PDB file of C-alpha atoms in Angstrom:
ATOM      1  CA  MET A  55      -0.246 -11.833  -1.554  1.00 50.00           C
ATOM      2  CA  ASP A  56      -1.365 -13.779   1.510  1.00 63.00           C
ATOM      3  CA  ASP A  57      -3.938 -12.528   3.986  1.00 77.00           C
ATOM      4  CA  GLU A  58      -1.246 -11.133   6.295  1.00 90.00           C
ATOM      5  CA  ARG A  59       0.622  -8.987   3.761  1.00 95.00           C
ATOM      6  CA  ILE A  60       0.090  -6.418   1.022  1.00 97.00           C
ATOM      7  CA  SER A  61       2.164  -5.894  -2.090  1.00 97.00           C
ATOM      8  CA  THR A  62       4.933  -3.303  -1.990  1.00 98.00           C
ATOM      9  CA  GLY A  63       4.145  -2.472  -5.610  1.00 97.00           C
ATOM     10  CA  SER A  64       7.449  -4.039  -6.661  1.00 97.00           C
ATOM     11  CA  LYS A  65       8.154  -7.711  -7.392  1.00 96.00           C
ATOM     12  CA  LEU A  66      11.710  -7.181  -6.179  1.00 97.00           C
ATOM     13  CA  LEU A  67      10.614  -5.848  -2.781  1.00 97.00           C
ATOM     14  CA  ASP A  68       7.804  -8.392  -2.451  1.00 97.00           C
ATOM     15  CA  ALA A  69      10.392 -11.147  -2.785  1.00 96.00           C
ATOM     16  CA  PHE A  70      12.821  -9.291  -0.502  1.00 97.00           C
ATOM     17  CA  LEU A  71      10.159  -9.115   2.244  1.00 97.00           C
ATOM     18  CA  GLU A  72       8.888 -12.645   1.566  1.00 95.00           C
ATOM     19  CA  GLY A  73       5.439 -11.500   0.514  1.00 95.00           C
ATOM     20  CA  GLY A  74       5.249  -7.738   1.102  1.00 97.00           C
ATOM     21  CA  TYR A  75       4.447  -5.353   3.948  1.00 98.00           C
ATOM     22  CA  GLU A  76       2.709  -6.859   6.967  1.00 97.00           C
ATOM     23  CA  LYS A  77      -0.865  -5.717   7.562  1.00 96.00           C
ATOM     24  CA  ASP A  78      -0.879  -5.447  11.342  1.00 95.00           C
ATOM     25  CA  ALA A  79       2.422  -3.639  11.770  1.00 96.00           C
ATOM     26  CA  ILE A  80       4.382  -0.464  11.175  1.00 97.00           C
ATOM     27  CA  THR A  81       7.080  -0.613   8.502  1.00 98.00           C
ATOM     28  CA  THR A  82       9.600   2.235   8.543  1.00 97.00           C
ATOM     29  CA  VAL A  83      11.786   3.024   5.540  1.00 97.00           C
ATOM     30  CA  TYR A  84      14.611   5.407   6.359  1.00 95.00           C
ATOM     31  CA  GLY A  85      17.651   6.898   4.709  1.00 93.00           C
ATOM     32  CA  PRO A  86      19.257  10.112   3.436  1.00 91.00           C
ATOM     33  CA  SER A  87      17.537  12.383   0.947  1.00 89.00           C
ATOM     34  CA  GLY A  88      17.464  10.997  -2.579  1.00 89.00           C
ATOM     35  CA  THR A  89      17.693   7.317  -1.685  1.00 93.00           C
ATOM     36  CA  GLY A  90      14.173   6.471  -2.894  1.00 94.00           C
ATOM     37  CA  LYS A  91      11.941   6.670   0.180  1.00 96.00           C
ATOM     38  CA  THR A  92       9.115   8.562  -1.526  1.00 96.00           C
ATOM     39  CA  ASN A  93       9.331   6.255  -4.542  1.00 96.00           C
ATOM     40  CA  LEU A  94       8.667   3.269  -2.284  1.00 97.00           C
ATOM     41  CA  MET A  95       5.754   5.128  -0.681  1.00 97.00           C
ATOM     42  CA  ALA A  96       4.281   5.931  -4.107  1.00 97.00           C
ATOM     43  CA  LEU A  97       4.631   2.348  -5.361  1.00 98.00           C
ATOM     44  CA  ALA A  98       2.764   0.991  -2.344  1.00 98.00           C
ATOM     45  CA  ALA A  99       0.056   3.654  -2.697  1.00 98.00           C
ATOM     46  CA  VAL A 100      -0.477   2.841  -6.373  1.00 97.00           C
ATOM     47  CA  SER A 101      -0.604  -0.898  -5.710  1.00 97.00           C
ATOM     48  CA  MET A 102      -3.205  -0.543  -2.953  1.00 98.00           C
ATOM     49  CA  ALA A 103      -5.298   2.058  -4.806  1.00 98.00           C
ATOM     50  CA  LYS A 104      -5.576  -0.273  -7.798  1.00 97.00           C
ATOM     51  CA  THR A 105      -7.265  -2.870  -5.587  1.00 96.00           C
ATOM     52  CA  GLY A 106     -10.096  -0.396  -4.925  1.00 96.00           C
ATOM     53  CA  LYS A 107      -9.087   0.226  -1.326  1.00 97.00           C
ATOM     54  CA  LYS A 108      -8.420   3.750  -0.086  1.00 98.00           C
ATOM     55  CA  VAL A 109      -4.973   5.030   0.873  1.00 98.00           C
ATOM     56  CA  ILE A 110      -4.458   7.787   3.445  1.00 98.00           C
ATOM     57  CA  TYR A 111      -1.284   9.611   2.431  1.00 98.00           C
ATOM     58  CA  ILE A 112       0.127  12.087   4.991  1.00 97.00           C
ATOM     59  CA  ASP A 113       2.598  14.196   2.995  1.00 96.00           C
ATOM     60  CA  THR A 114       4.596  16.473   5.294  1.00 95.00           C
ATOM     61  CA  GLU A 115       7.236  17.416   2.712  1.00 92.00           C
ATOM     62  CA  GLY A 116       5.103  18.075  -0.354  1.00 91.00           C
ATOM     63  CA  GLY A 117       7.107  15.327  -1.990  1.00 90.00           C
ATOM     64  CA  PHE A 118       4.279  13.446  -3.716  1.00 93.00           C
ATOM     65  CA  SER A 119       4.476  14.215  -7.445  1.00 92.00           C
ATOM     66  CA  ILE A 120       1.652  13.799  -9.950  1.00 93.00           C
ATOM     67  CA  ALA A 121       4.252  13.773 -12.727  1.00 94.00           C
ATOM     68  CA  ARG A 122       6.014  10.859 -11.035  1.00 95.00           C
ATOM     69  CA  LEU A 123       2.688   9.088 -10.551  1.00 95.00           C
ATOM     70  CA  LYS A 124       2.017   9.355 -14.296  1.00 95.00           C
ATOM     71  CA  GLN A 125       5.350   7.655 -14.954  1.00 96.00           C
ATOM     72  CA  ILE A 126       4.540   4.796 -12.615  1.00 96.00           C
ATOM     73  CA  THR A 127       1.042   4.086 -13.929  1.00 95.00           C
ATOM     74  CA  GLY A 128      -1.131   5.044 -16.859  1.00 93.00           C
ATOM     75  CA  GLU A 129      -4.135   4.658 -14.563  1.00 94.00           C
ATOM     76  CA  TYR A 130      -3.105   7.622 -12.435  1.00 93.00           C
ATOM     77  CA  GLU A 131      -6.541   9.269 -12.530  1.00 95.00           C
ATOM     78  CA  ASP A 132      -8.215   6.159 -11.093  1.00 95.00           C
ATOM     79  CA  VAL A 133      -5.425   5.834  -8.538  1.00 96.00           C
ATOM     80  CA  LEU A 134      -5.877   9.426  -7.349  1.00 96.00           C
ATOM     81  CA  LYS A 135      -9.570   8.771  -6.703  1.00 97.00           C
ATOM     82  CA  ASN A 136      -8.528   6.270  -4.046  1.00 97.00           C
ATOM     83  CA  VAL A 137      -5.846   8.376  -2.331  1.00 97.00           C
ATOM     84  CA  LEU A 138      -6.819  10.744   0.476  1.00 97.00           C
ATOM     85  CA  PHE A 139      -4.125  13.375   1.012  1.00 96.00           C
ATOM     86  CA  LEU A 140      -3.356  15.138   4.277  1.00 96.00           C
ATOM     87  CA  GLN A 141      -0.682  17.831   3.943  1.00 96.00           C
ATOM     88  CA  PRO A 142       0.292  19.334   7.307  1.00 96.00           C
ATOM     89  CA  THR A 143       2.821  22.166   7.204  1.00 94.00           C
ATOM     90  CA  THR A 144       3.528  22.444  10.938  1.00 93.00           C
ATOM     91  CA  PHE A 145       3.986  19.914  13.716  1.00 91.00           C
ATOM     92  CA  GLU A 146       0.755  21.195  15.288  1.00 92.00           C
ATOM     93  CA  GLU A 147      -1.134  20.495  12.048  1.00 95.00           C
ATOM     94  CA  GLN A 148       0.470  17.047  11.934  1.00 95.00           C
ATOM     95  CA  LYS A 149      -0.771  16.447  15.481  1.00 93.00           C
ATOM     96  CA  ASN A 150      -4.317  17.416  14.447  1.00 94.00           C
ATOM     97  CA  ASP A 151      -4.197  15.187  11.350  1.00 95.00           C
ATOM     98  CA  PHE A 152      -3.098  12.197  13.407  1.00 94.00           C
ATOM     99  CA  GLU A 153      -5.993  12.759  15.784  1.00 92.00           C
ATOM    100  CA  ARG A 154      -8.324  12.758  12.755  1.00 91.00           C
ATOM    101  CA  LEU A 155      -7.015   9.370  11.671  1.00 92.00           C
ATOM    102  CA  LYS A 156      -9.087   7.556  14.275  1.00 84.00           C
ATOM    103  CA  GLU A 157     -12.257   9.036  12.749  1.00 89.00           C
ATOM    104  CA  MET A 158     -11.167   8.381   9.154  1.00 93.00           C
ATOM    105  CA  VAL A 159     -10.271   4.717   9.518  1.00 95.00           C
ATOM    106  CA  ASN A 160     -12.874   2.225   8.297  1.00 94.00           C
ATOM    107  CA  ASP A 161     -13.006  -1.002   6.313  1.00 94.00           C
ATOM    108  CA  LYS A 162     -12.452   0.901   3.053  1.00 96.00           C
ATOM    109  CA  ILE A 163      -8.951   1.985   4.104  1.00 97.00           C
ATOM    110  CA  GLY A 164      -6.233  -0.390   2.930  1.00 97.00           C
ATOM    111  CA  LEU A 165      -3.050   1.510   3.735  1.00 98.00           C
ATOM    112  CA  ILE A 166      -1.786   4.532   5.686  1.00 98.00           C
ATOM    113  CA  ILE A 167       1.420   6.250   4.548  1.00 98.00           C
ATOM    114  CA  VAL A 168       3.368   8.946   6.402  1.00 97.00           C
ATOM    115  CA  ASP A 169       6.025  10.665   4.278  1.00 94.00           C
ATOM    116  CA  THR A 170       7.910  11.684   6.357  1.00 90.00           C
ATOM    117  CA  ILE A 171       7.048  11.439  10.025  1.00 92.00           C
ATOM    118  CA  ALA A 172       9.944  13.491  11.418  1.00 85.00           C
ATOM    119  CA  MET A 173      10.173  16.377   8.935  1.00 85.00           C
ATOM    120  CA  LEU A 174       7.982  18.803  10.901  1.00 89.00           C
ATOM    121  CA  TYR A 175       9.179  17.368  14.220  1.00 84.00           C
ATOM    122  CA  ARG A 176      12.697  18.535  13.368  1.00 80.00           C
ATOM    123  CA  LEU A 177      11.470  22.070  12.638  1.00 82.00           C
ATOM    124  CA  VAL A 178       9.912  22.609  16.052  1.00 81.00           C
ATOM    125  CA  ARG A 179      11.696  25.352  17.959  1.00 63.00           C
ATOM    126  CA  THR A 180      11.099  24.800  21.648  1.00 65.00           C
ATOM    127  CA  SER A 181      13.050  24.379  24.847  1.00 60.00           C
ATOM    128  CA  ASP A 182      10.721  21.580  25.924  1.00 71.00           C
ATOM    129  CA  ILE A 183      12.029  18.758  23.735  1.00 76.00           C
ATOM    130  CA  HIS A 184      10.486  16.216  26.114  1.00 83.00           C
ATOM    131  CA  GLU A 185       7.006  17.547  25.297  1.00 84.00           C
ATOM    132  CA  VAL A 186       7.691  17.306  21.545  1.00 86.00           C
ATOM    133  CA  ASN A 187       8.979  13.754  21.951  1.00 87.00           C
ATOM    134  CA  ARG A 188       5.910  12.889  24.001  1.00 90.00           C
ATOM    135  CA  GLU A 189       3.644  14.180  21.230  1.00 91.00           C
ATOM    136  CA  LEU A 190       5.536  12.218  18.586  1.00 91.00           C
ATOM    137  CA  GLY A 191       5.158   9.150  20.788  1.00 92.00           C
ATOM    138  CA  ILE A 192       1.396   9.720  20.951  1.00 93.00           C
ATOM    139  CA  GLN A 193       1.228   9.946  17.150  1.00 94.00           C
ATOM    140  CA  ILE A 194       3.164   6.704  16.747  1.00 94.00           C
ATOM    141  CA  GLY A 195       0.832   5.170  19.345  1.00 94.00           C
ATOM    142  CA  TYR A 196      -2.165   6.067  17.169  1.00 94.00           C
ATOM    143  CA  LEU A 197      -0.555   4.282  14.225  1.00 96.00           C
ATOM    144  CA  THR A 198       0.332   1.213  16.295  1.00 95.00           C
ATOM    145  CA  GLU A 199      -3.236   0.925  17.546  1.00 95.00           C
ATOM    146  CA  ILE A 200      -4.682   1.217  14.032  1.00 95.00           C
ATOM    147  CA  ALA A 201      -2.296  -1.414  12.660  1.00 96.00           C
ATOM    148  CA  ARG A 202      -2.914  -3.922  15.440  1.00 95.00           C
ATOM    149  CA  LYS A 203      -6.666  -3.500  15.887  1.00 94.00           C
ATOM    150  CA  GLN A 204      -7.780  -2.656  12.341  1.00 94.00           C
ATOM    151  CA  LYS A 205      -5.171  -4.751  10.484  1.00 95.00           C
ATOM    152  CA  ILE A 206      -4.293  -1.744   8.329  1.00 97.00           C
ATOM    153  CA  PRO A 207      -0.625  -1.634   7.302  1.00 97.00           C
ATOM    154  CA  ILE A 208       1.294   1.506   8.207  1.00 98.00           C
ATOM    155  CA  LEU A 209       4.168   2.605   5.979  1.00 98.00           C
ATOM    156  CA  ILE A 210       6.425   5.367   7.308  1.00 97.00           C
ATOM    157  CA  ALA A 211       9.268   7.211   5.608  1.00 96.00           C
ATOM    158  CA  ASN A 212      11.807   8.723   7.953  1.00 94.00           C
ATOM    159  CA  GLN A 213      14.854  10.956   7.801  1.00 89.00           C
ATOM    160  CA  VAL A 214      18.283  10.289   9.264  1.00 88.00           C
ATOM    161  CA  TYR A 215      21.091  12.229  10.896  1.00 79.00           C
ATOM    162  CA  THR A 216      24.770  11.686  11.573  1.00 73.00           C
ATOM    163  CA  PRO A 217      25.989  12.275  15.152  1.00 63.00           C
ATOM    164  CA  PHE A 218      28.743  14.899  15.295  1.00 60.00           C
ATOM    165  CA  GLU A 219      31.124  12.562  17.100  1.00 63.00           C
ATOM    166  CA  LEU A 220      30.332   9.523  14.897  1.00 58.00           C
ATOM    167  CA  ARG A 221      30.591  10.647  11.290  1.00 60.00           C
ATOM    168  CA  ASN A 222      30.229   7.137   9.838  1.00 64.00           C
ATOM    169  CA  GLN A 223      27.063   6.314  11.777  1.00 68.00           C
ATOM    170  CA  ILE A 224      23.530   6.971  10.533  1.00 76.00           C
ATOM    171  CA  ASN A 225      20.647   7.239  12.997  1.00 80.00           C
ATOM    172  CA  MET A 226      16.909   7.617  12.453  1.00 82.00           C
ATOM    173  CA  VAL A 227      15.309  10.853  13.561  1.00 80.00           C
ATOM    174  CA  GLY A 228      12.996  10.009  16.444  1.00 76.00           C
ATOM    175  CA  GLY A 229      15.338   7.243  17.559  1.00 74.00           C
ATOM    176  CA  ASP A 230      13.929   4.609  19.865  1.00 81.00           C
ATOM    177  CA  LEU A 231      10.335   5.821  19.455  1.00 84.00           C
ATOM    178  CA  LEU A 232      10.259   4.491  15.896  1.00 87.00           C
ATOM    179  CA  LYS A 233      12.851   1.789  16.337  1.00 88.00           C
ATOM    180  CA  TYR A 234      10.788  -0.131  18.881  1.00 91.00           C
ATOM    181  CA  SER A 235       7.324   0.526  17.450  1.00 93.00           C
ATOM    182  CA  SER A 236       8.290  -0.576  13.927  1.00 95.00           C
ATOM    183  CA  LYS A 237       8.143  -4.314  13.300  1.00 96.00           C
ATOM    184  CA  CYS A 238      10.054  -3.850  10.049  1.00 97.00           C
ATOM    185  CA  LEU A 239      12.964  -1.450   9.469  1.00 97.00           C
ATOM    186  CA  ILE A 240      14.398  -0.922   5.986  1.00 97.00           C
ATOM    187  CA  GLU A 241      17.440   1.315   5.533  1.00 96.00           C
ATOM    188  CA  LEU A 242      18.055   2.823   2.089  1.00 96.00           C
ATOM    189  CA  GLN A 243      21.525   3.812   0.965  1.00 94.00           C
ATOM    190  CA  ALA A 244      22.734   5.605  -2.150  1.00 91.00           C
ATOM    191  CA  GLY A 245      25.470   4.148  -4.325  1.00 84.00           C
ATOM    192  CA  HIS A 246      27.262   5.014  -7.542  1.00 86.00           C
ATOM    193  CA  SER A 247      25.609   5.463 -10.964  1.00 86.00           C
ATOM    194  CA  GLY A 248      22.124   5.727  -9.490  1.00 88.00           C
ATOM    195  CA  LYS A 249      22.337   2.396  -7.658  1.00 94.00           C
ATOM    196  CA  ARG A 250      20.547   2.129  -4.294  1.00 96.00           C
ATOM    197  CA  LYS A 251      20.786  -0.495  -1.583  1.00 96.00           C
ATOM    198  CA  ALA A 252      17.944  -1.619   0.675  1.00 97.00           C
ATOM    199  CA  VAL A 253      19.032  -3.240   3.937  1.00 96.00           C
ATOM    200  CA  LEU A 254      16.522  -5.125   6.073  1.00 97.00           C
ATOM    201  CA  ARG A 255      17.594  -4.104   9.581  1.00 95.00           C
ATOM    202  CA  LYS A 256      14.705  -5.626  11.501  1.00 96.00           C
ATOM    203  CA  HIS A 257      11.762  -7.932  10.822  1.00 96.00           C
ATOM    204  CA  ARG A 258       9.735  -9.975  13.258  1.00 93.00           C
ATOM    205  CA  SER A 259       9.355 -12.982  10.944  1.00 91.00           C
ATOM    206  CA  ILE A 260      12.529 -12.824   8.837  1.00 94.00           C
ATOM    207  CA  ALA A 261      15.700 -13.879  10.629  1.00 90.00           C
ATOM    208  CA  GLY A 262      18.851 -11.820  10.281  1.00 88.00           C
ATOM    209  CA  GLU A 263      19.724  -8.864   8.095  1.00 92.00           C
ATOM    210  CA  LYS A 264      19.775  -9.007   4.306  1.00 95.00           C
ATOM    211  CA  GLU A 265      20.099  -6.572   1.438  1.00 96.00           C
ATOM    212  CA  THR A 266      19.193  -6.003  -2.190  1.00 97.00           C
ATOM    213  CA  TYR A 267      20.232  -3.498  -4.845  1.00 96.00           C
ATOM    214  CA  PHE A 268      17.936  -1.516  -7.110  1.00 97.00           C
ATOM    215  CA  LYS A 269      17.688   1.539  -9.306  1.00 96.00           C
ATOM    216  CA  ILE A 270      14.793   3.922  -9.842  1.00 96.00           C
ATOM    217  CA  VAL A 271      13.184   3.776 -13.293  1.00 95.00           C
ATOM    218  CA  ASN A 272      10.076   5.373 -14.797  1.00 93.00           C
ATOM    219  CA  GLU A 273       7.830   2.461 -13.861  1.00 92.00           C
ATOM    220  CA  GLY A 274       9.119   2.257 -10.273  1.00 94.00           C
ATOM    221  CA  ILE A 275      12.244   0.357  -9.303  1.00 96.00           C
ATOM    222  CA  GLU A 276      14.143  -2.571 -10.804  1.00 95.00           C
ATOM    223  CA  GLU A 277      16.833  -4.907  -9.595  1.00 94.00           C
ATOM    224  CA  VAL A 278      20.457  -4.099 -10.282  1.00 90.00           C
TER     225      VAL A 278
END
């Protein structure tokens, strides 16, 4: 890895992203349920934790699995020592955890993961959607500031939805808020026989879109 990137935890994805995730930017991985988002989050967390750096893992879905971690690495106990979990169960708790981030960040932190950023946002029942969007924007602003000033990579998993009038179109939850703040956008799609496709939709230093195919295995992911 060069000084500007960190490993994704997968040789396939490192090559796909020409070196890995960028340190001073937000990378958002989005797609339907079951496409492998949390697997990519876990691979990156394991890779960073093995370097001795700390990982802040904000798990809004309770999707992080110790059993899955044991499959990925035999050093799971050492990895867990370097992962700090925040597990908000409401959007208000998520708001409070994001405010805590500014106090938690130091030179021992190597990666911040949010899995997923829009889960609790979607559960908010309020007539003031503009206020909820404003709060989500503030949270994304915190992450942008940390990435740019502290050079700590931010990895976000995000959900998608299909507009009622456009059944073949997939949009990210949170829309433009995440679209414009993320310097790298990776869309995951499910295929047949367990095959997944990763599509690079946006990257500030890689021209054009490209794609790769993979499947999830015990040790992580492998090329199809």
